[in-house]
Amino acid sequence: MTVIDELLVLLEDGQERTLDDCTTALDGRTRQTLSSTLGRLAGRGWVKVKTSRSSPPSTYVITDEGEAMVTQTLDQLRLVEAPHDGRWLFVLFNVPERQRKYRDILRNRLIQYGFGRIQNSLWVSARDVRFTFEDLLLDERLQHHTTILRPTLSAEDAQHLVAAFEWEWKVLAAGYARFSELAGRFLKQQEQSSLGARLLVYRYAKLLSQDPKLPEGLEPEGYDRKRAHALYEKVRPFCYAA
């Protein structure tokens, strides 16, 4: 979890907070770090800074754009809980070399959201996650050079497809192990805070965004996502605690 993630989760409830409020809530972060990060969030349009000469200090509140970023990540929870429908998402692009900057931006976004690479210009996901990159396709420098396909694959074809490329299983397994450790520690506390639960849920959703979320039987033996998901389900009710 980055400082940006933590601040977005903190502010996602729509309340206005001062820098002191943020520092108290996120006591693992320094005041200087939070101040500079809030400035970056404001620059991106994800947080609005409210200032008044008559009632200092400044306060910070999340914007619609910031809420959309949080929602996009949390949507991964819905995806992983839905049964796989047999359809896969293929992204094929042939972006001219003069637009390589935008090609690299698209490629990095696909990596960020758990796509597997078949070739440099052909990527695949087991889930319909077009919402994670469709904003990029509004740019004409990518729009006219990208093709999206949603074929249905047999179990045998899916098995061959998954075997054709590497996933970052070790990185994901380490992330799930860390989440499970933190969630277990949280559940053993005498009191569980709403913010603590929301931060854990968001951490899990971030891991899911990088996870290919393959159909049953296609993941490596002993993969830890099921254990992590069971802990997530125990943590989630505390998000709504008073």
JSON list of C-alpha atoms in Angstrom, two decimals, residues 6 11 14 29 66-67 72 110 131 140 177 187 227 236:
[
{"chain": "A", "resi": 6, "resn": "GLU", "atom": "CA", "xyz": [-3.87, 5.16, 2.37]},
{"chain": "A", "resi": 11, "resn": "LEU", "atom": "CA", "xyz": [-10.72, 10.45, 2.63]},
{"chain": "A", "resi": 14, "resn": "GLY", "atom": "CA", "xyz": [-16.23, 12.25, 2.03]},
{"chain": "A", "resi": 29, "resn": "ARG", "atom": "CA", "xyz": [3.37, 8.17, 8.05]},
{"chain": "A", "resi": 66, "resn": "GLY", "atom": "CA", "xyz": [-10.58, 10.39, -6.46]},
{"chain": "A", "resi": 67, "resn": "GLU", "atom": "CA", "xyz": [-13.64, 8.35, -5.53]},
{"chain": "A", "resi": 72, "resn": "GLN", "atom": "CA", "xyz": [-12.12, 1.05, -9.74]},
{"chain": "A", "resi": 110, "resn": "LEU", "atom": "CA", "xyz": [-2.14, -4.11, -18.77]},
{"chain": "A", "resi": 131, "resn": "PHE", "atom": "CA", "xyz": [-12.88, -0.68, -17.28]},
{"chain": "A", "resi": 140, "resn": "GLU", "atom": "CA", "xyz": [-6.96, 8.47, -30.91]},
{"chain": "A", "resi": 177, "resn": "ALA", "atom": "CA", "xyz": [0.85, -13.95, 2.67]},
{"chain": "A", "resi": 187, "resn": "LEU", "atom": "CA", "xyz": [-8.84, -9.81, 13.87]},
{"chain": "A", "resi": 227, "resn": "ARG", "atom": "CA", "xyz": [-7.08, -18.20, 2.37]},
{"chain": "A", "resi": 236, "resn": "ARG", "atom": "CA", "xyz": [-15.08, -6.64, 5.70]}
]
